[in-house]
mmCIF file of C-alpha atoms in Angstrom:
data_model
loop_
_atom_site.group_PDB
_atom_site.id
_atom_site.type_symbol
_atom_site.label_atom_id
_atom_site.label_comp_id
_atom_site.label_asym_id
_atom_site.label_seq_id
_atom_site.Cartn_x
_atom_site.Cartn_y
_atom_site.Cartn_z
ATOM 1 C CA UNK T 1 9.821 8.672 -4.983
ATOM 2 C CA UNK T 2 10.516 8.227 -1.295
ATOM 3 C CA UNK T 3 8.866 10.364 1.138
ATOM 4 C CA UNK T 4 11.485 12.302 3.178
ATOM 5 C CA UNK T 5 12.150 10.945 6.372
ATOM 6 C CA UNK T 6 10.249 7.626 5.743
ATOM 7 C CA UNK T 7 12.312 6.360 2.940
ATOM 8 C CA UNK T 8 12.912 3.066 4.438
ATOM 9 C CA UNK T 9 8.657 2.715 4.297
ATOM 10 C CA UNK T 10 8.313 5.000 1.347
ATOM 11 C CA UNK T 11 10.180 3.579 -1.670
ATOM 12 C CA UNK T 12 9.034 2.848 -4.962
ATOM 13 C CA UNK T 13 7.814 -0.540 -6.173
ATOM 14 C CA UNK T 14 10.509 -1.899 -8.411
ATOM 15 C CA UNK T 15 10.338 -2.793 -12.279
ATOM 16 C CA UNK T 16 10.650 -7.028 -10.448
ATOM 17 C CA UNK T 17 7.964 -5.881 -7.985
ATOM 18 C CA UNK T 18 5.324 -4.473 -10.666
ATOM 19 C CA UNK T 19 6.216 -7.471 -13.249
ATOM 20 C CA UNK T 20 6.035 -10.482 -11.597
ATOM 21 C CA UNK T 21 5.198 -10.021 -7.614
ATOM 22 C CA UNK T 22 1.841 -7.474 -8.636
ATOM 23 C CA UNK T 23 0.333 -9.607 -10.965
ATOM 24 C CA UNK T 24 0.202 -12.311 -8.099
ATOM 25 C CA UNK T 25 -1.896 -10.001 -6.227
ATOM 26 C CA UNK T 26 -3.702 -8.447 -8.801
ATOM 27 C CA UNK T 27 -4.779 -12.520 -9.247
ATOM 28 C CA UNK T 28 -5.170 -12.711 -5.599
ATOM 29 C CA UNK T 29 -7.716 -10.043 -5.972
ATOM 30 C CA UNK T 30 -9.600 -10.796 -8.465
ATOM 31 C CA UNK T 31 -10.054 -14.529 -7.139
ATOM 32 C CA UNK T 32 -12.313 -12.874 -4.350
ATOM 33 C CA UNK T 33 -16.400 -12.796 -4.367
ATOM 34 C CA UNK T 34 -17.557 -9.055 -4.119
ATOM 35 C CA UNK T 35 -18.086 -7.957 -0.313
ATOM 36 C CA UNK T 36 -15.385 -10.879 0.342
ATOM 37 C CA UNK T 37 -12.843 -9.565 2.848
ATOM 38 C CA UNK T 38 -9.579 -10.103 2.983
ATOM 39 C CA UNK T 39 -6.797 -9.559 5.816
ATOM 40 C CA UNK T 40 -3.874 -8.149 5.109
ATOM 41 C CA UNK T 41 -1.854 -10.716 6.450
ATOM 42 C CA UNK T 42 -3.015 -13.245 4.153
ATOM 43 C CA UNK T 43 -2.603 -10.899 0.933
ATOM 44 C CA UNK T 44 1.430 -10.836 2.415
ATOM 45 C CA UNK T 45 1.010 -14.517 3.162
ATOM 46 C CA UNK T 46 -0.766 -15.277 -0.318
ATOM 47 C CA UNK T 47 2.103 -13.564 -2.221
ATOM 48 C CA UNK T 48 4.658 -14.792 0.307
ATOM 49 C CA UNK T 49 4.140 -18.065 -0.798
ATOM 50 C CA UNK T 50 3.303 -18.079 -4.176
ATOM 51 C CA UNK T 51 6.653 -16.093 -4.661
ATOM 52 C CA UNK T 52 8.410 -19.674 -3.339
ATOM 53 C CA UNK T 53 6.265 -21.971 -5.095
ATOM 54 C CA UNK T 54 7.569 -19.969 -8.656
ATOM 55 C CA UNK T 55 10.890 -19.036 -6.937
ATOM 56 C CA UNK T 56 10.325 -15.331 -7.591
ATOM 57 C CA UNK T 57 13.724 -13.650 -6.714
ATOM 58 C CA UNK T 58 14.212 -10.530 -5.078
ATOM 59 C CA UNK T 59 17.336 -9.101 -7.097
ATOM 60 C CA UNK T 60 17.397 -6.095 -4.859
ATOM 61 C CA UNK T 61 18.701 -8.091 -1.415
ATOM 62 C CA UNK T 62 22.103 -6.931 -0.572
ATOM 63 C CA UNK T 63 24.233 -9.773 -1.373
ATOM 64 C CA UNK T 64 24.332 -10.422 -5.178
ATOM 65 C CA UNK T 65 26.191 -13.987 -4.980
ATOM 66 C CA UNK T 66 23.244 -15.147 -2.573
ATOM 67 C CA UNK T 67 19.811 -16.076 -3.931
ATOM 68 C CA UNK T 68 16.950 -14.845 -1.584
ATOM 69 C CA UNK T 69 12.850 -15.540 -2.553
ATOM 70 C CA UNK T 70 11.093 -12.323 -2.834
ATOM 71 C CA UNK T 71 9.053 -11.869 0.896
ATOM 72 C CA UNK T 72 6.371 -8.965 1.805
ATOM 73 C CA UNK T 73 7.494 -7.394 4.775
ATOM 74 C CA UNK T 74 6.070 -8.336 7.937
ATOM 75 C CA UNK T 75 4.312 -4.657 8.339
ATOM 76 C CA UNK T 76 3.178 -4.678 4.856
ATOM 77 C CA UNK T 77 5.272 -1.672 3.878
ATOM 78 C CA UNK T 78 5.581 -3.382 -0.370
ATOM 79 C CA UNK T 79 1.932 -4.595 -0.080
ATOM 80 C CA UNK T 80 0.070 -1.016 0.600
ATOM 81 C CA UNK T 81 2.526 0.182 -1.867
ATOM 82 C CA UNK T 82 1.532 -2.562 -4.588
ATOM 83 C CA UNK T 83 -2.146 -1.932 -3.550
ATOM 84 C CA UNK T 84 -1.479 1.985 -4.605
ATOM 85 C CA UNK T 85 -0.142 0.646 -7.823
ATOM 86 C CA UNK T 86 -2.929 -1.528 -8.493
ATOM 87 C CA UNK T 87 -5.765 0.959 -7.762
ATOM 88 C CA UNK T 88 -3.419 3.618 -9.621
ATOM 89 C CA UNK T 89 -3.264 1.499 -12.451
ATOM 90 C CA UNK T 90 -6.919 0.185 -12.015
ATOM 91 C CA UNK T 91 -6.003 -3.531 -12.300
ATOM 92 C CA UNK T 92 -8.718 -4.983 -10.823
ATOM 93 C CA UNK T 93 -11.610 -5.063 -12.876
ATOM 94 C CA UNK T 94 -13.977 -6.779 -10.802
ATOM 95 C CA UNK T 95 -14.610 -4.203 -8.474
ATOM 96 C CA UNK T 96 -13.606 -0.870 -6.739
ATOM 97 C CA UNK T 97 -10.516 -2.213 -4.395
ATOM 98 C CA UNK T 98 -12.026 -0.678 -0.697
ATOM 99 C CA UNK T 99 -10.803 -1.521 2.844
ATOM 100 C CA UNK T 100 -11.603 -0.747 6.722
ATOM 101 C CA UNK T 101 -10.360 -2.844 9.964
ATOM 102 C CA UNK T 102 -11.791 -5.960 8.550
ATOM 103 C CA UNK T 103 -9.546 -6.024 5.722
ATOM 104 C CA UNK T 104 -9.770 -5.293 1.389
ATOM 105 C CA UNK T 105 -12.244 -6.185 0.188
ATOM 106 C CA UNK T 106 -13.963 -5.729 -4.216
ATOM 107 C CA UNK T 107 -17.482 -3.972 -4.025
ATOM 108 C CA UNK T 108 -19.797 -2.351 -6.636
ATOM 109 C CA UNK T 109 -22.181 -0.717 -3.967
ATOM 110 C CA UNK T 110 -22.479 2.847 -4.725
ATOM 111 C CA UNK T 111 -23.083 4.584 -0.685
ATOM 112 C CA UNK T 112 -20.342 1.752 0.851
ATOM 113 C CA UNK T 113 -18.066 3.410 -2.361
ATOM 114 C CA UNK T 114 -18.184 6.942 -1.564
ATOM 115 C CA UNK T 115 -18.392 6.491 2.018
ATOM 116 C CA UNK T 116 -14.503 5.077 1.187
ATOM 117 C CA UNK T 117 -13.568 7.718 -0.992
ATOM 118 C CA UNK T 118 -14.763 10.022 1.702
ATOM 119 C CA UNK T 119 -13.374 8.192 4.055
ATOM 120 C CA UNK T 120 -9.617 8.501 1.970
ATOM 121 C CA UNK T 121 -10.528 12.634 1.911
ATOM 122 C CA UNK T 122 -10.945 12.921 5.343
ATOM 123 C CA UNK T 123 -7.743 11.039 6.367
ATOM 124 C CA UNK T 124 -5.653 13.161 3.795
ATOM 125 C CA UNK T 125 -7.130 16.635 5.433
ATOM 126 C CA UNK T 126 -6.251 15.455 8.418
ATOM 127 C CA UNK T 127 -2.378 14.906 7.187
ATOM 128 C CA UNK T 128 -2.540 18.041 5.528
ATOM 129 C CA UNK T 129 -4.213 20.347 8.350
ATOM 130 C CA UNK T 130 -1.375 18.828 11.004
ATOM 131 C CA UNK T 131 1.603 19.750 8.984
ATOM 132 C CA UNK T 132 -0.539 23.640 8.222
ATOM 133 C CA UNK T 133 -0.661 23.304 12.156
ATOM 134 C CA UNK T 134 3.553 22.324 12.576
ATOM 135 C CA UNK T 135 4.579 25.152 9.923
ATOM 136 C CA UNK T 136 2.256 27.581 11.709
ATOM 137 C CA UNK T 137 4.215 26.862 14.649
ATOM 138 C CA UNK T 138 7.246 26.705 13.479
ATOM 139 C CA UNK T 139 6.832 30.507 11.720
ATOM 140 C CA UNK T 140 5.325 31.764 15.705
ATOM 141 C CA UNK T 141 8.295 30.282 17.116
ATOM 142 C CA UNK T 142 11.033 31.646 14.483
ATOM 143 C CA UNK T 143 9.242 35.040 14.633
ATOM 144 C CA UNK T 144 10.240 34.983 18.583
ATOM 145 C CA UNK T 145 13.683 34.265 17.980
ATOM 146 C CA UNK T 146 14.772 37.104 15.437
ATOM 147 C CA UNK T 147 15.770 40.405 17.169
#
């Protein structure tokens, strides 16, 4: 389901994407050595290629007559999304899938764990408490307005 307003970064994975481009990351993944960190830009990269190398089409590209290889997007829009499906879908069995501004990275340490998950609260709060703050606003501002 796309998130309104941000459906262009916001749409679903597609039945191609979870089948055949996932499982390339999912492999990517698990190839890693706990505490091993990864950028994202050679997760897109890793799948990028590996997508060529098995000419992995992307069936969803505009022009039906035209054959195009299935490519991450440059901001990495597909890849968080296939990362949500993977730790949704808990796919990697190595280790808890974590990251930070170093990158993604597997780990089984209990404090670096929850400091994530806490981490992952505290971001969603701060989503939610700033659109509590807009419709708080918005109610002030329509109470003004009516006679």
């Amino acid at each position: 389901m796309a998130i309104q307003g941000f459906e262009d970064y916001s749409e679903s994975l597609t039945k191609m994407e979870e089948l055949e481009v996932v499982p390339l990351l999912v492999e990517k993944l698990n190839s890693l050595e706990l505490e091993q960190f990864i950028k994202t830009e050679e997760l897109r990269d890793h799948i990028n290629e590996r997508c060529e190398k098995e000419q992995i089409i992307n069936y969803c590209c505009k022009s039906k007559n035209k054959k195009k290889i299935y490519k991450v997007d440059r901001e990495g829009v597909k890849l968080r999304k296939m990362i949500y499906f993977i730790r949704k879908h808990d796919l990697v069995q190595k280790g808890i899938l974590i990251a930070n501004q170093k990158g993604y990275k597997l780990s089984l340490k209990r404090e670096e764990i929850e400091k994530y998950i806490h981490s992952c609260k505290q971001r969603g709060e701060s989503f939610f408490n700033t659109a509590s703050l807009i419709e708080s606003n918005y109610k002030n501002r329509l109470k003004k307005l009516q006679p």
